[in-house]
Coordinates of C-alpha atoms in Angstrom, one line a residue:
X196 CA -84.2 127.2 -192.9
X197 CA -83.2 126.4 -196.4
X198 CA -82.7 123.6 -199.0
X199 CA -79.0 124.4 -199.0
X200 CA -78.4 123.8 -195.3
X201 CA -81.2 121.5 -194.3
X202 CA -81.7 119.3 -197.4
X203 CA -78.1 119.5 -198.8
X204 CA -78.2 115.8 -199.9
X205 CA -81.9 115.7 -200.9
X206 CA -81.6 116.9 -204.5
X207 CA -83.9 114.1 -205.8
X208 CA -86.5 114.9 -203.1
X209 CA -86.4 118.6 -203.9
X210 CA -86.7 117.9 -207.6
X211 CA -89.8 115.7 -207.0
X212 CA -91.3 118.4 -204.7
X213 CA -90.9 121.1 -207.4
X214 CA -92.3 118.7 -210.0
X215 CA -95.4 118.2 -207.8
X216 CA -95.7 121.9 -207.2
X217 CA -95.7 122.6 -211.0
X218 CA -98.2 119.7 -211.6
X219 CA -100.5 121.1 -209.0
X220 CA -100.3 124.6 -210.6
X221 CA -100.8 123.3 -214.1
X222 CA -103.8 121.2 -213.0
X223 CA -105.2 124.3 -211.3
X224 CA -104.8 126.4 -214.4
X225 CA -106.4 123.7 -216.6
X226 CA -109.3 123.7 -214.2
X227 CA -109.5 127.5 -214.4
X228 CA -109.6 127.3 -218.2
X229 CA -112.5 124.9 -218.1
X230 CA -114.2 127.0 -215.4
X231 CA -113.9 130.1 -217.7
X232 CA -115.4 128.2 -220.6
X233 CA -118.2 126.8 -218.4
X234 CA -118.8 130.3 -217.0
X235 CA -119.0 131.8 -220.5
X236 CA -121.4 129.1 -221.6
X237 CA -123.4 129.4 -218.4
X238 CA -123.6 133.2 -218.9
X239 CA -124.8 132.8 -222.4
X240 CA -127.6 130.5 -221.3
X241 CA -128.4 132.6 -218.3
X242 CA -128.6 135.6 -220.6
X243 CA -131.0 133.8 -223.0
X244 CA -133.4 132.9 -220.2
X245 CA -133.1 136.3 -218.7
X246 CA -134.5 138.0 -221.8
X247 CA -138.1 137.1 -221.3
X248 CA -140.6 135.6 -218.9
X249 CA -140.6 131.8 -218.8
X250 CA -143.0 130.1 -221.2
X251 CA -141.7 131.2 -224.6
X252 CA -143.3 133.7 -226.9
X253 CA -146.7 133.6 -225.2
X254 CA -145.7 133.0 -221.6
X255 CA -148.4 132.1 -219.1
X256 CA -146.5 134.2 -216.5
X257 CA -147.7 137.3 -218.5
X258 CA -151.2 136.4 -217.6
X259 CA -150.7 136.2 -213.9
X260 CA -151.6 138.8 -211.4
X261 CA -149.3 141.7 -210.8
X262 CA -147.7 140.3 -207.6
X263 CA -146.8 137.0 -209.2
X264 CA -145.8 138.7 -212.5
X265 CA -143.5 141.1 -210.6
X266 CA -141.9 138.2 -208.7
X267 CA -141.3 136.2 -211.9
X268 CA -139.8 139.3 -213.6
X269 CA -137.5 139.7 -210.7
X270 CA -136.3 136.1 -211.1
X271 CA -135.7 136.8 -214.8
X272 CA -133.9 140.1 -214.2
X273 CA -131.7 138.7 -211.5
X274 CA -130.9 135.8 -213.8
X275 CA -129.9 138.2 -216.5
X276 CA -127.8 140.2 -214.1
X277 CA -126.1 137.0 -212.9
X278 CA -125.3 136.1 -216.5
X279 CA -123.4 139.3 -216.8
X280 CA -121.4 138.6 -213.6
X281 CA -120.6 135.1 -214.8
X282 CA -119.5 136.4 -218.2
X283 CA -117.2 138.9 -216.5
X284 CA -115.8 136.2 -214.3
X285 CA -115.1 134.0 -217.3
X286 CA -113.2 136.9 -219.0
X287 CA -111.3 137.7 -215.8
X288 CA -110.2 134.0 -215.4
X289 CA -109.0 133.9 -219.0
X290 CA -107.1 137.2 -219.0
X291 CA -105.8 137.3 -215.5
X292 CA -105.2 133.6 -214.7
X293 CA -105.1 131.2 -217.6
X294 CA -103.0 133.2 -220.1
X295 CA -100.4 134.7 -217.8
X296 CA -100.1 131.7 -215.5
X297 CA -99.7 129.3 -218.5
X298 CA -96.8 131.5 -219.7
X299 CA -95.3 131.6 -216.2
X300 CA -95.6 127.8 -215.7
X301 CA -94.0 127.2 -219.2
X302 CA -91.0 129.3 -218.2
X303 CA -90.7 127.6 -214.8
X304 CA -91.0 124.2 -216.3
X305 CA -88.0 125.2 -218.5
X306 CA -86.1 126.3 -215.3
X307 CA -87.0 123.0 -213.6
X308 CA -85.7 121.0 -216.5
X309 CA -82.5 123.0 -216.6
X310 CA -81.9 122.7 -212.9
X311 CA -82.8 119.0 -212.9
X312 CA -80.3 118.4 -215.8
X313 CA -77.6 120.3 -214.0
X314 CA -78.2 118.6 -210.7
X315 CA -78.5 115.1 -212.2
X316 CA -75.2 115.7 -214.1
X317 CA -73.5 116.5 -210.8
X318 CA -75.0 113.7 -208.8
X319 CA -74.4 111.2 -211.7
X320 CA -70.7 112.1 -211.8
X321 CA -70.5 111.8 -208.0
X322 CA -72.4 108.5 -207.9
X323 CA -70.2 107.1 -210.7
X324 CA -67.0 108.1 -208.8
X325 CA -68.4 106.6 -205.6
X326 CA -69.3 103.4 -207.4
X327 CA -65.7 103.3 -208.8
X328 CA -64.3 103.9 -205.4
X329 CA -66.4 101.1 -203.9
X330 CA -65.5 98.7 -206.7
X331 CA -61.8 99.6 -206.3
X332 CA -62.1 99.0 -202.5
X333 CA -63.8 95.7 -203.1
X334 CA -61.0 94.6 -205.5
X335 CA -58.4 95.7 -203.0
X336 CA -60.1 93.7 -200.2
X337 CA -60.2 90.6 -202.4
X338 CA -56.6 91.1 -203.4
X339 CA -55.7 91.4 -199.7
X340 CA -57.5 88.2 -198.9
X341 CA -55.7 86.4 -201.8
X342 CA -52.4 87.8 -200.6
X343 CA -53.1 86.5 -197.0
X344 CA -54.0 83.1 -198.4
X345 CA -50.8 83.0 -200.6
X346 CA -48.7 83.9 -197.5
X347 CA -50.3 81.1 -195.5
X348 CA -49.8 78.6 -198.5
X349 CA -46.1 79.6 -198.7
X350 CA -45.6 79.0 -195.0
X351 CA -47.2 75.6 -195.3
X352 CA -45.2 74.7 -198.3
X353 CA -41.9 75.7 -196.6
X354 CA -42.9 73.8 -193.5
X355 CA -43.5 70.7 -195.6
X356 CA -40.2 71.2 -197.3
X357 CA -38.5 71.5 -194.0
X358 CA -39.8 68.1 -193.1
X359 CA -39.0 66.6 -196.5
X360 CA -35.5 68.1 -197.3
X361 CA -34.2 67.2 -200.8
X362 CA -37.6 65.9 -202.1
X363 CA -38.2 67.5 -205.5
X364 CA -41.9 67.5 -205.1
X365 CA -41.8 69.7 -202.0
X366 CA -39.1 71.9 -203.4
X367 CA -41.2 72.6 -206.4
X368 CA -44.3 73.3 -204.3
X369 CA -42.4 75.7 -202.1
X370 CA -41.0 77.6 -205.1
X371 CA -44.4 77.7 -206.7
X372 CA -46.0 79.0 -203.4
X373 CA -43.4 81.7 -203.2
X374 CA -44.0 82.8 -206.8
X375 CA -47.8 82.9 -206.1
X376 CA -47.3 84.9 -202.9
X377 CA -45.1 87.5 -204.7
X378 CA -47.7 87.9 -207.4
X379 CA -50.6 88.1 -204.9
X380 CA -48.7 90.8 -202.9
X381 CA -47.9 92.7 -206.0
X382 CA -51.6 92.5 -207.0
X383 CA -52.6 93.7 -203.5
X384 CA -50.1 96.6 -203.7
X385 CA -51.4 97.6 -207.2
X386 CA -55.1 97.4 -206.1
X387 CA -54.3 99.3 -202.9
X388 CA -52.9 102.2 -205.0
X389 CA -55.9 102.1 -207.3
X390 CA -58.4 102.0 -204.4
X391 CA -56.7 104.8 -202.5
X392 CA -56.7 107.0 -205.6
X393 CA -60.3 106.2 -206.4
X394 CA -61.4 107.0 -202.9
X395 CA -59.5 110.3 -203.0
X396 CA -61.0 111.2 -206.3
X397 CA -64.5 110.4 -205.0
X398 CA -63.9 112.5 -201.9
X399 CA -62.6 115.4 -203.9
X400 CA -65.6 115.2 -206.2
X401 CA -67.9 115.0 -203.1
X402 CA -66.4 118.1 -201.7
X403 CA -66.6 120.0 -205.0
X404 CA -70.2 118.8 -205.5
X405 CA -71.6 119.6 -202.1
X406 CA -69.4 122.6 -201.1
X407 CA -69.2 124.4 -204.5
X408 CA -71.7 123.2 -207.2
X409 CA -74.8 121.9 -205.5
X410 CA -75.4 124.8 -203.1
X411 CA -76.0 127.2 -206.1
X412 CA -78.4 124.7 -207.7
X413 CA -80.3 124.2 -204.4
X414 CA -80.6 128.0 -203.9
X415 CA -82.1 128.3 -207.4
X416 CA -84.4 125.3 -206.8
X417 CA -85.6 126.9 -203.5
X418 CA -86.2 130.2 -205.3
X419 CA -88.1 128.3 -208.0
X420 CA -90.2 126.4 -205.4
X421 CA -91.1 129.7 -203.6
X422 CA -92.0 131.4 -206.9
X423 CA -94.3 128.6 -207.9
X424 CA -95.9 128.6 -204.4
X425 CA -96.3 132.4 -204.5
X426 CA -97.7 132.4 -208.0
X427 CA -100.2 129.6 -207.2
X428 CA -101.2 131.6 -204.1
X429 CA -101.7 134.6 -206.3
X430 CA -103.8 132.6 -208.7
X431 CA -106.1 131.5 -205.9
X432 CA -106.3 135.0 -204.6
X433 CA -107.3 136.4 -208.0
X434 CA -109.9 133.7 -208.4
X435 CA -111.3 134.3 -205.0
X436 CA -111.4 138.1 -205.5
X437 CA -113.3 137.5 -208.8
X438 CA -116.1 136.1 -206.8
X439 CA -116.6 139.3 -204.9
X440 CA -118.8 140.5 -207.8
X441 CA -121.3 137.8 -206.9
X442 CA -124.2 138.6 -204.6
X443 CA -125.7 136.8 -201.7
X444 CA -126.0 133.2 -203.2
X445 CA -122.2 133.1 -203.4
X446 CA -121.3 135.0 -200.2
X447 CA -121.0 131.8 -198.2
X448 CA -118.9 130.2 -200.8
X449 CA -116.7 133.4 -201.0
X450 CA -116.3 133.4 -197.2
X451 CA -115.1 129.8 -197.3
X452 CA -112.8 130.6 -200.2
X453 CA -111.6 133.7 -198.4
X454 CA -110.8 131.8 -195.3
X455 CA -109.3 128.8 -197.0
X456 CA -107.8 130.1 -200.3
X457 CA -107.2 133.8 -199.9
X458 CA -106.2 134.6 -196.3
X459 CA -105.2 131.2 -195.0
X460 CA -102.2 130.5 -197.2
X461 CA -98.8 130.7 -195.5
X462 CA -95.7 130.2 -197.7
X463 CA -93.3 129.8 -194.7
X464 CA -95.6 127.3 -193.0
X465 CA -95.8 125.2 -196.2
X466 CA -92.0 125.3 -196.6
X467 CA -91.4 124.3 -193.0
X468 CA -93.8 121.4 -193.3
X469 CA -92.1 120.1 -196.4
X470 CA -88.6 120.5 -195.0
X471 CA -89.5 118.8 -191.7
X472 CA -90.7 115.7 -193.6
X473 CA -87.6 115.4 -195.8
X474 CA -85.0 116.9 -193.6
X475 CA -81.5 115.4 -193.9
X476 CA -80.7 112.9 -191.2
X477 CA -77.0 114.0 -191.2
X478 CA -75.8 117.5 -190.6
X479 CA -73.1 117.2 -193.2
X480 CA -71.8 114.7 -195.8
X481 CA -69.4 112.0 -194.6
X482 CA -66.2 111.4 -196.5
X483 CA -65.4 107.8 -197.5
X484 CA -62.9 106.3 -195.1
X485 CA -60.0 104.6 -196.7
X486 CA -59.5 101.3 -194.8
X487 CA -55.9 100.1 -195.1
X488 CA -55.5 96.4 -194.8
X489 CA -52.2 95.0 -193.3
X490 CA -49.8 94.0 -196.0
X491 CA -48.4 90.5 -195.6
X492 CA -45.1 91.6 -197.0
X493 CA -44.8 94.4 -194.4
X494 CA -45.8 92.0 -191.6
X495 CA -43.2 89.5 -192.8
X496 CA -40.6 92.2 -192.9
X497 CA -41.5 93.3 -189.3
X498 CA -41.2 89.6 -188.1
X499 CA -37.7 89.4 -189.7
X500 CA -36.7 92.7 -188.0
X501 CA -38.0 91.4 -184.6
X502 CA -36.0 88.2 -185.1
X503 CA -33.0 90.2 -186.1
X504 CA -33.4 92.4 -183.0
X505 CA -33.6 89.3 -180.8
X506 CA -30.4 87.8 -182.2
X507 CA -28.6 91.2 -182.1
X508 CA -26.6 90.4 -178.8
X509 CA -25.2 87.2 -180.3
X510 CA -24.4 88.9 -183.5
X511 CA -22.8 91.7 -181.6
X512 CA -20.5 89.2 -179.8
X513 CA -19.6 87.7 -183.1
X514 CA -18.9 91.1 -184.5
X515 CA -16.8 92.1 -181.5
X516 CA -14.8 88.8 -181.6
X517 CA -12.8 89.7 -184.7
X518 CA -12.2 93.1 -183.0
X519 CA -10.8 91.3 -179.9
X520 CA -8.6 89.1 -182.1
X521 CA -7.5 92.2 -184.1
X522 CA -6.7 94.0 -180.8
X523 CA -4.7 91.0 -179.6
X524 CA -2.8 91.0 -182.9
X525 CA -2.1 94.7 -182.6
X526 CA -0.9 94.2 -179.0
X527 CA 1.2 91.1 -179.8
X528 CA 4.1 93.0 -181.4
X529 CA 4.2 95.3 -178.4
X530 CA 4.3 92.3 -176.1
X531 CA 7.1 90.8 -178.2
X532 CA 8.9 94.0 -178.1
X533 CA 8.5 94.3 -174.4
X534 CA 9.8 90.7 -174.0
X535 CA 12.8 91.5 -176.2
X536 CA 13.5 94.5 -174.0
X537 CA 13.2 92.5 -170.9
X538 CA 15.1 89.4 -172.2
X539 CA 18.7 90.7 -171.5
X540 CA 17.7 91.7 -168.0
X541 CA 16.2 88.3 -167.5
X542 CA 19.3 86.5 -168.8
X543 CA 21.5 88.7 -166.7
X544 CA 19.4 87.9 -163.7
X545 CA 19.5 84.2 -164.4
X546 CA 23.3 84.3 -164.9
X547 CA 23.7 86.0 -161.5
X548 CA 21.5 83.4 -159.9
X549 CA 23.4 80.6 -161.6
X550 CA 26.7 82.0 -160.3
X551 CA 25.2 82.3 -156.9
X552 CA 24.1 78.7 -157.0
X553 CA 27.5 77.6 -158.1
X554 CA 29.1 79.5 -155.3
X555 CA 26.8 77.9 -152.8
X556 CA 27.6 74.5 -154.3
X557 CA 31.3 75.2 -154.0
X558 CA 30.9 76.3 -150.4
X559 CA 28.8 73.2 -149.7
X560 CA 31.4 70.9 -151.3
X561 CA 34.1 72.6 -149.2
X562 CA 32.1 72.0 -146.1
X563 CA 31.4 68.4 -146.9
X564 CA 34.9 67.5 -148.2
X565 CA 36.5 66.7 -144.7
X566 CA 33.5 64.6 -143.9
X567 CA 33.9 62.6 -147.2
X568 CA 37.6 62.1 -146.5
X569 CA 36.8 61.0 -142.9
X570 CA 34.2 58.6 -144.2
X571 CA 36.7 57.1 -146.7
X572 CA 39.2 56.8 -144.0
X573 CA 36.8 54.9 -141.8
X574 CA 35.8 52.6 -144.6
X575 CA 39.4 51.9 -145.3
X576 CA 40.0 51.1 -141.7
X577 CA 37.0 48.7 -141.6
X578 CA 38.3 47.0 -144.7
X579 CA 41.7 46.4 -143.1
X580 CA 40.1 45.0 -140.0
X581 CA 38.1 42.5 -142.0
X582 CA 41.2 41.4 -143.8
X583 CA 43.0 40.8 -140.4
X584 CA 40.1 38.8 -139.1
X585 CA 40.1 36.7 -142.1

């Protein structure tokens, strides 16, 4: 159980705890100084009244019977003896408590101030960088919101222009909206870089502070706290032991002090109680999470890419069309060449077919020739018969 592991982020609480410890010890030493002065003054008065029987130069007690006289002398003598004990206690408090403990507390106060200065410097730097990171993140979020609004405004302006083609007013509004959008996105990009850098710097500072610098300071602070506690315990032990010289009237007080101030003090129990009250809620520090906001420009690019992917098959067809034409053009000469090669054969075939047709025609004519002649002969005969009848 230690400040370094259990109160790693409680520098302020630890500093306050040590301050309270020192104040308690200083107050106690101040009280001891007054006690020593009061003891010395008390011893002086006790010694004065322990020099003679009560009643001044001609005390009435001197005239009493022996029994009473002896009893009163005993009171006077014991008073004188107690004066000596109180004087010795006053001397012991001054030499063994007030002077050495005042020097000790002065030195520890200097250590407290040094550690406080070092710790505050570290935490101040870290808090400053955390504040810078938060401010940069806030600026980034505002810029992101502005960029989103600018994108929406541009979409609206373009939609208006689409419905009002050729209208100067809407053309100007669309152009202006595009300019504002570009500026807003540029601003967002700039603040994003600044915020990301600020967060990274704050995280690096946090790691250095809590992993490297603060542990050493907390170890020194715990050592200082324990030293103050142990020294204060020693003070009380010395004071209590000083009362051992007192006789029966102080035994009950001594027993109580022995139980409460000498034997009942437990450094570990005190430390455990303090730490339990101020124990860190988290086991370790948490780094600041950089929250990236969608960039409208990136979203717009993604939308265009999706649209391009959707139209890819049509574009592919359009791209392949020229290739088909080119392929046809490449194959055309081959077709022409093939036709040229086949042309003589085709003509020769046609010539043969033509001759075959002519041959068939000749044969047909030869076959039909007698029939024609016979027909003419009949027609001639009929003509002659008509003339004869006439």
